[in-house]
């Protein structure tokens, strides 16, 4: 009986304390949106800049490392990417899920810095980066020099390692549609392709393949490595193939209908007529 009375008094006391807080501060309330919107993932603001570290690799006026851990190959040095690329620390590369994502970077802490933003595409992994900074951009020589004042690109590159600011931005390739470069090892039962030039998020979380026109089934492809996605069906695949892409950041989807034709050839690049809206 004494324990029950003690419990009741405790609850009454708690209620009175809560009531006192509410009377003293009428604006006090529980806001469920603060919990719903709580996020601990890497989602940089579209307007705010965050600190990062930058180095550069490859030729001074080159495209870093052709190929790289995303598998884009020589296209990184050609338009529309034009060598404006970066390798990323693990937090940026994200085991290949970060391939194709776009960032703006700028520097202000060196006398050779212009302070102007330049856009780069994540095309490679930076081995060993991340121990000195969570967000480490190992830029191509071209991209690193682009942060400099006119005529000061060599001076900036001589600094080697600098503090920069970065922010995630939408990718935008005007007049360019999504392309699929079929892996040279593909055959009638195994299909793999590098996917590039996605507008918007730039990165992908899911890729699905549908066989010839009379099929209604979508097969989920596996991320092989970098920007390469594969399907090992174990039985003959019937072309043409349609591919459905879903982005990582926003979850948007798009379908490239019959983009891989009957009689497709390993090693060939096939361009769709679609791209994500920005």
C-alpha positions as a Markdown table, in Angstrom:
| # | Residue | x | y | z |
|---|---|---|---|---|
| 1 | Unk | 0.0 | 0.0 | 0.0 |
| 2 | Unk | 2.8 | 2.4 | 0.9 |
| 3 | Unk | 4.6 | 1.5 | -2.4 |
| 4 | Unk | 1.4 | 2.2 | -4.4 |
| 5 | Unk | 0.9 | 5.6 | -2.6 |
| 6 | Unk | 4.6 | 6.5 | -3.2 |
| 7 | Unk | 4.2 | 5.7 | -7.0 |
| 8 | Unk | 1.0 | 7.8 | -7.2 |
| 9 | Unk | 2.7 | 10.8 | -5.5 |
| 10 | Unk | 5.7 | 10.4 | -7.9 |
| 11 | Unk | 3.4 | 10.6 | -11.0 |
| 12 | Unk | 1.5 | 13.6 | -9.6 |
| 13 | Unk | 4.8 | 15.4 | -8.9 |
| 14 | Unk | 6.0 | 14.7 | -12.5 |
| 15 | Unk | 2.8 | 16.1 | -13.9 |
| 16 | Unk | 3.1 | 19.2 | -11.8 |
| 17 | Unk | 6.7 | 19.8 | -12.9 |
| 18 | Unk | 5.7 | 19.4 | -16.6 |
| 19 | Unk | 2.7 | 21.8 | -16.1 |
| 20 | Unk | 5.0 | 24.4 | -14.4 |
| 21 | Unk | 7.4 | 24.2 | -17.4 |
| 22 | Unk | 4.5 | 24.8 | -19.8 |
| 23 | Unk | 3.2 | 27.7 | -17.8 |
| 24 | Unk | 6.6 | 29.4 | -17.6 |
| 25 | Unk | 7.4 | 28.8 | -21.2 |
| 26 | Unk | 4.2 | 28.7 | -23.3 |
| 27 | Unk | 6.1 | 28.1 | -26.5 |
| 28 | Unk | 7.4 | 24.7 | -25.2 |
| 29 | Unk | 6.0 | 21.9 | -27.4 |
| 30 | Unk | 7.0 | 18.6 | -28.9 |
| 31 | Unk | 7.8 | 18.9 | -32.6 |
| 32 | Unk | 7.7 | 15.5 | -34.4 |
| 33 | Unk | 9.2 | 17.0 | -37.5 |
| 34 | Unk | 12.5 | 17.5 | -35.7 |
| 35 | Unk | 12.7 | 13.7 | -35.3 |
| 36 | Unk | 11.4 | 12.8 | -38.7 |
| 37 | Unk | 13.9 | 15.1 | -40.4 |
| 38 | Unk | 16.8 | 14.1 | -38.3 |
| 39 | Unk | 19.5 | 12.7 | -40.6 |
| 40 | Unk | 23.1 | 11.6 | -40.0 |
| 41 | Unk | 23.9 | 10.8 | -43.6 |
| 42 | Unk | 26.2 | 12.8 | -45.9 |
| 43 | Unk | 23.8 | 15.2 | -47.5 |
| 44 | Unk | 25.6 | 18.6 | -48.0 |
| 45 | Unk | 23.4 | 21.6 | -48.3 |
| 46 | Unk | 22.8 | 23.0 | -51.8 |
| 47 | Unk | 24.0 | 26.4 | -50.6 |
| 48 | Unk | 26.4 | 25.9 | -47.7 |
| 49 | Unk | 30.1 | 25.1 | -48.2 |
| 50 | Unk | 31.9 | 22.5 | -46.1 |
| 51 | Unk | 35.7 | 22.2 | -45.5 |
| 52 | Unk | 37.8 | 19.6 | -47.3 |
| 53 | Unk | 41.3 | 18.8 | -48.3 |
| 54 | Unk | 42.6 | 18.8 | -51.9 |
| 55 | Unk | 45.6 | 17.3 | -53.6 |
| 56 | Unk | 46.2 | 16.5 | -57.3 |
| 57 | Unk | 47.6 | 13.7 | -59.4 |
| 58 | Unk | 48.6 | 12.7 | -62.9 |
| 59 | Unk | 49.9 | 15.2 | -65.5 |
| 60 | Unk | 49.7 | 18.9 | -64.6 |
| 61 | Unk | 47.2 | 19.6 | -67.3 |
| 62 | Unk | 45.8 | 16.1 | -67.5 |
| 63 | Unk | 42.8 | 14.1 | -66.4 |
| 64 | Unk | 44.3 | 12.3 | -63.4 |
| 65 | Unk | 44.2 | 8.6 | -64.1 |
| 66 | Unk | 42.4 | 7.5 | -67.3 |
| 67 | Unk | 40.1 | 4.6 | -66.3 |
| 68 | Unk | 40.2 | 4.9 | -62.5 |
| 69 | Unk | 38.1 | 3.0 | -60.0 |
| 70 | Unk | 34.8 | 4.1 | -61.6 |
| 71 | Unk | 35.6 | 2.5 | -65.0 |
| 72 | Unk | 34.8 | 5.5 | -67.2 |
| 73 | Unk | 38.0 | 5.1 | -69.2 |
| 74 | Unk | 39.2 | 7.7 | -71.7 |
| 75 | Unk | 35.9 | 9.6 | -71.6 |
| 76 | Unk | 37.0 | 11.5 | -68.5 |
| 77 | Unk | 39.4 | 13.5 | -70.7 |
| 78 | Unk | 36.8 | 14.2 | -73.4 |
| 79 | Unk | 33.8 | 16.5 | -73.5 |
| 80 | Unk | 31.6 | 17.0 | -71.7 |
| 81 | Unk | 33.7 | 16.0 | -68.6 |
| 82 | Unk | 36.9 | 17.5 | -70.1 |
| 83 | Unk | 39.3 | 16.3 | -67.4 |
| 84 | Unk | 37.4 | 18.2 | -64.6 |
| 85 | Unk | 37.5 | 15.1 | -62.4 |
| 86 | Unk | 38.4 | 14.0 | -58.9 |
| 87 | Unk | 39.3 | 10.8 | -57.0 |
| 88 | Unk | 37.6 | 10.8 | -53.6 |
| 89 | Unk | 38.3 | 9.6 | -50.1 |
| 90 | Unk | 36.1 | 6.7 | -48.9 |
| 91 | Unk | 33.4 | 9.1 | -47.7 |
| 92 | Unk | 33.1 | 10.5 | -51.2 |
| 93 | Unk | 33.8 | 7.4 | -53.3 |
| 94 | Unk | 31.4 | 5.3 | -51.2 |
| 95 | Unk | 32.5 | 2.0 | -52.6 |
| 96 | Unk | 31.7 | 3.1 | -56.1 |
| 97 | Unk | 28.2 | 4.5 | -55.2 |
| 98 | Unk | 29.7 | 8.0 | -55.4 |
| 99 | Unk | 30.8 | 7.5 | -59.0 |
| 100 | Unk | 29.3 | 10.2 | -61.3 |
| 101 | Unk | 28.4 | 12.6 | -58.5 |
| 102 | Unk | 29.2 | 16.2 | -59.0 |
| 103 | Unk | 30.8 | 18.8 | -56.6 |
| 104 | Unk | 31.8 | 22.4 | -56.7 |
| 105 | Unk | 35.2 | 23.1 | -55.1 |
| 106 | Unk | 37.0 | 26.4 | -54.4 |
| 107 | Unk | 40.0 | 27.6 | -52.5 |
| 108 | Unk | 40.7 | 30.9 | -50.8 |
| 109 | Unk | 43.6 | 30.2 | -48.4 |
| 110 | Unk | 46.5 | 30.5 | -50.9 |
| 111 | Unk | 47.5 | 33.7 | -52.7 |
| 112 | Unk | 47.1 | 31.9 | -56.0 |
| 113 | Unk | 43.5 | 30.9 | -55.3 |
| 114 | Unk | 40.8 | 32.7 | -57.3 |
| 115 | Unk | 38.0 | 31.9 | -54.8 |
| 116 | Unk | 35.8 | 30.9 | -57.7 |
| 117 | Unk | 33.9 | 27.6 | -57.7 |
| 118 | Unk | 34.7 | 24.9 | -60.3 |
| 119 | Unk | 32.6 | 21.8 | -60.9 |
| 120 | Unk | 34.2 | 18.3 | -60.8 |
| 121 | Unk | 32.9 | 14.8 | -61.3 |
| 122 | Unk | 33.8 | 11.9 | -59.0 |
| 123 | Unk | 35.5 | 9.4 | -61.3 |
| 124 | Unk | 38.1 | 7.6 | -59.1 |
| 125 | Unk | 39.0 | 6.3 | -55.7 |
| 126 | Unk | 41.8 | 7.9 | -53.8 |
| 127 | Unk | 43.8 | 5.1 | -52.1 |
| 128 | Unk | 45.1 | 6.2 | -48.7 |
| 129 | Unk | 43.0 | 9.4 | -48.6 |
| 130 | Unk | 40.7 | 9.9 | -45.6 |
| 131 | Unk | 43.3 | 9.6 | -42.9 |
| 132 | Unk | 44.1 | 13.3 | -43.1 |
| 133 | Unk | 40.6 | 14.5 | -43.9 |
| 134 | Unk | 37.2 | 12.9 | -44.1 |
| 135 | Unk | 36.5 | 14.7 | -47.3 |
| 136 | Unk | 39.6 | 14.6 | -49.5 |
| 137 | Unk | 39.5 | 15.5 | -53.2 |
| 138 | Unk | 42.4 | 14.2 | -55.2 |
| 139 | Unk | 41.8 | 16.3 | -58.2 |
| 140 | Unk | 43.2 | 16.0 | -61.8 |
| 141 | Unk | 45.9 | 18.5 | -62.5 |
| 142 | Unk | 43.4 | 20.3 | -64.8 |
| 143 | Unk | 40.8 | 20.6 | -62.1 |
| 144 | Unk | 43.3 | 21.7 | -59.4 |
| 145 | Unk | 44.7 | 24.4 | -61.6 |
| 146 | Unk | 41.2 | 25.6 | -62.5 |
| 147 | Unk | 40.8 | 26.9 | -58.9 |
| 148 | Unk | 43.7 | 29.4 | -59.4 |
| 149 | Unk | 43.8 | 32.9 | -60.6 |
| 150 | Unk | 44.6 | 33.4 | -64.3 |
| 151 | Unk | 48.2 | 32.4 | -64.9 |
| 152 | Unk | 48.7 | 31.1 | -61.4 |
| 153 | Unk | 47.7 | 27.5 | -61.9 |
| 154 | Unk | 51.3 | 26.3 | -61.8 |
| 155 | Unk | 51.9 | 28.2 | -58.5 |
| 156 | Unk | 48.8 | 26.6 | -57.0 |
| 157 | Unk | 49.8 | 23.1 | -58.0 |
| 158 | Unk | 53.2 | 23.7 | -56.5 |
| 159 | Unk | 51.4 | 24.0 | -53.1 |
| 160 | Unk | 50.6 | 20.3 | -53.4 |
| 161 | Unk | 48.0 | 20.0 | -50.7 |
| 162 | Unk | 45.6 | 22.8 | -49.8 |
| 163 | Unk | 42.5 | 23.4 | -47.7 |
| 164 | Unk | 39.4 | 23.9 | -49.8 |
| 165 | Unk | 35.6 | 24.2 | -49.5 |
| 166 | Unk | 33.2 | 21.9 | -51.3 |
| 167 | Unk | 29.5 | 21.3 | -51.8 |
| 168 | Unk | 27.4 | 18.7 | -53.6 |
| 169 | Unk | 25.7 | 20.0 | -56.7 |
| 170 | Unk | 23.5 | 18.6 | -59.6 |
| 171 | Unk | 25.3 | 17.2 | -62.6 |
| 172 | Unk | 24.3 | 18.8 | -65.9 |
| 173 | Unk | 25.4 | 17.7 | -69.3 |
| 174 | Unk | 23.5 | 19.9 | -71.8 |
| 175 | Unk | 22.4 | 18.1 | -74.9 |
| 176 | Unk | 24.0 | 14.8 | -73.7 |
| 177 | Unk | 21.9 | 11.7 | -72.9 |
| 178 | Unk | 22.8 | 8.7 | -70.7 |
| 179 | Unk | 25.3 | 6.3 | -72.3 |
| 180 | Unk | 26.0 | 2.6 | -71.7 |
| 181 | Unk | 29.4 | 1.3 | -72.5 |
| 182 | Unk | 29.1 | -2.5 | -72.8 |
| 183 | Unk | 31.9 | -4.3 | -70.9 |
| 184 | Unk | 34.2 | -6.3 | -73.2 |
| 185 | Unk | 33.6 | -9.5 | -71.2 |
| 186 | Unk | 29.8 | -9.5 | -71.8 |
| 187 | Unk | 28.3 | -12.5 | -73.6 |
| 188 | Unk | 24.8 | -13.9 | -74.3 |
| 189 | Unk | 24.3 | -14.9 | -70.7 |
| 190 | Unk | 26.3 | -12.2 | -68.9 |
| 191 | Unk | 25.8 | -8.5 | -69.5 |
| 192 | Unk | 27.7 | -5.6 | -67.9 |
| 193 | Unk | 28.0 | -2.0 | -68.7 |
| 194 | Unk | 29.5 | 1.3 | -67.5 |
| 195 | Unk | 26.7 | 3.9 | -67.1 |
| 196 | Unk | 27.6 | 7.6 | -67.5 |
| 197 | Unk | 26.5 | 11.2 | -68.1 |
| 198 | Unk | 23.5 | 11.0 | -65.7 |
| 199 | Unk | 22.1 | 14.5 | -65.0 |
| 200 | Unk | 20.9 | 15.4 | -61.5 |
| 201 | Unk | 22.3 | 13.2 | -58.7 |
| 202 | Unk | 24.8 | 11.7 | -61.0 |
| 203 | Unk | 25.1 | 8.5 | -58.9 |
| 204 | Unk | 23.0 | 5.4 | -58.9 |
| 205 | Unk | 21.6 | 3.1 | -56.2 |
| 206 | Unk | 19.8 | 0.6 | -58.5 |
| 207 | Unk | 19.9 | -0.6 | -62.1 |
| 208 | Unk | 17.4 | -3.1 | -63.6 |
| 209 | Unk | 17.3 | -4.8 | -67.0 |
| 210 | Unk | 14.3 | -5.9 | -69.0 |
| 211 | Unk | 14.7 | -8.3 | -72.0 |
| 212 | Unk | 12.9 | -8.1 | -75.4 |
| 213 | Unk | 9.6 | -6.4 | -75.9 |
| 214 | Unk | 7.4 | -9.3 | -74.9 |
| 215 | Unk | 8.9 | -9.5 | -71.4 |
| 216 | Unk | 7.4 | -7.8 | -68.3 |
| 217 | Unk | 10.1 | -8.9 | -65.9 |
| 218 | Unk | 12.8 | -6.5 | -64.6 |
| 219 | Unk | 16.0 | -8.2 | -63.4 |
| 220 | Unk | 18.0 | -6.3 | -60.7 |
| 221 | Unk | 21.6 | -5.9 | -61.7 |
| 222 | Unk | 24.5 | -6.0 | -59.3 |
| 223 | Unk | 27.1 | -3.3 | -58.9 |
| 224 | Unk | 30.2 | -5.0 | -60.2 |
| 225 | Unk | 32.7 | -2.2 | -59.4 |
| 226 | Unk | 32.7 | 1.5 | -59.7 |
| 227 | Unk | 30.1 | 2.6 | -62.3 |
| 228 | Unk | 29.9 | -0.9 | -63.8 |
| 229 | Unk | 26.7 | -2.8 | -63.3 |
| 230 | Unk | 26.2 | -6.5 | -64.3 |
| 231 | Unk | 23.6 | -9.2 | -64.7 |
| 232 | Unk | 24.7 | -12.9 | -64.7 |
| 233 | Unk | 21.5 | -14.6 | -65.8 |
| 234 | Unk | 23.0 | -18.1 | -66.4 |
| 235 | Unk | 20.8 | -18.5 | -69.5 |
| 236 | Unk | 20.6 | -16.7 | -72.8 |
| 237 | Unk | 19.5 | -13.0 | -72.6 |
| 238 | Unk | 17.0 | -11.8 | -75.3 |
| 239 | Unk | 17.8 | -8.4 | -76.7 |
| 240 | Unk | 16.8 | -5.6 | -77.1 |
| 241 | Unk | 17.3 | -4.6 | -73.5 |
| 242 | Unk | 15.7 | -1.8 | -71.6 |
| 243 | Unk | 17.4 | -0.4 | -68.5 |
| 244 | Unk | 15.8 | 1.3 | -65.5 |
| 245 | Unk | 18.0 | 3.5 | -63.4 |
| 246 | Unk | 17.3 | 4.7 | -59.9 |
| 247 | Unk | 19.4 | 7.5 | -58.3 |
| 248 | Unk | 21.0 | 7.2 | -54.9 |
| 249 | Unk | 20.5 | 10.7 | -53.5 |
| 250 | Unk | 16.9 | 11.4 | -54.5 |
| 251 | Unk | 15.5 | 8.0 | -55.5 |
| 252 | Unk | 14.4 | 9.2 | -59.0 |
| 253 | Unk | 13.9 | 6.6 | -61.7 |
| 254 | Unk | 14.2 | 6.7 | -65.5 |
| 255 | Unk | 13.8 | 4.1 | -68.2 |
| 256 | Unk | 16.0 | 3.8 | -71.3 |
| 257 | Unk | 13.7 | 1.8 | -73.5 |
| 258 | Unk | 15.4 | -0.7 | -75.9 |
| 259 | Unk | 18.7 | 1.1 | -75.5 |
| 260 | Unk | 20.8 | -2.1 | -76.1 |
| 261 | Unk | 19.7 | -3.4 | -79.5 |
| 262 | Unk | 19.5 | -6.9 | -80.8 |
| 263 | Unk | 22.9 | -7.8 | -82.1 |
| 264 | Unk | 24.7 | -5.7 | -79.5 |
| 265 | Unk | 28.5 | -5.9 | -79.5 |
| 266 | Unk | 30.8 | -6.1 | -76.4 |
| 267 | Unk | 33.0 | -3.0 | -76.1 |
| 268 | Unk | 30.5 | -0.8 | -77.9 |
| 269 | Unk | 28.8 | 2.3 | -76.4 |
| 270 | Unk | 25.1 | 2.8 | -76.9 |
| 271 | Unk | 23.4 | 6.2 | -76.2 |
| 272 | Unk | 19.9 | 6.5 | -75.0 |
| 273 | Unk | 17.5 | 9.3 | -75.8 |
| 274 | Unk | 16.8 | 10.1 | -72.1 |
| 275 | Unk | 18.3 | 11.8 | -69.1 |
| 276 | Unk | 17.2 | 12.8 | -65.6 |
| 277 | Unk | 15.6 | 16.3 | -65.3 |
| 278 | Unk | 17.5 | 19.0 | -63.4 |
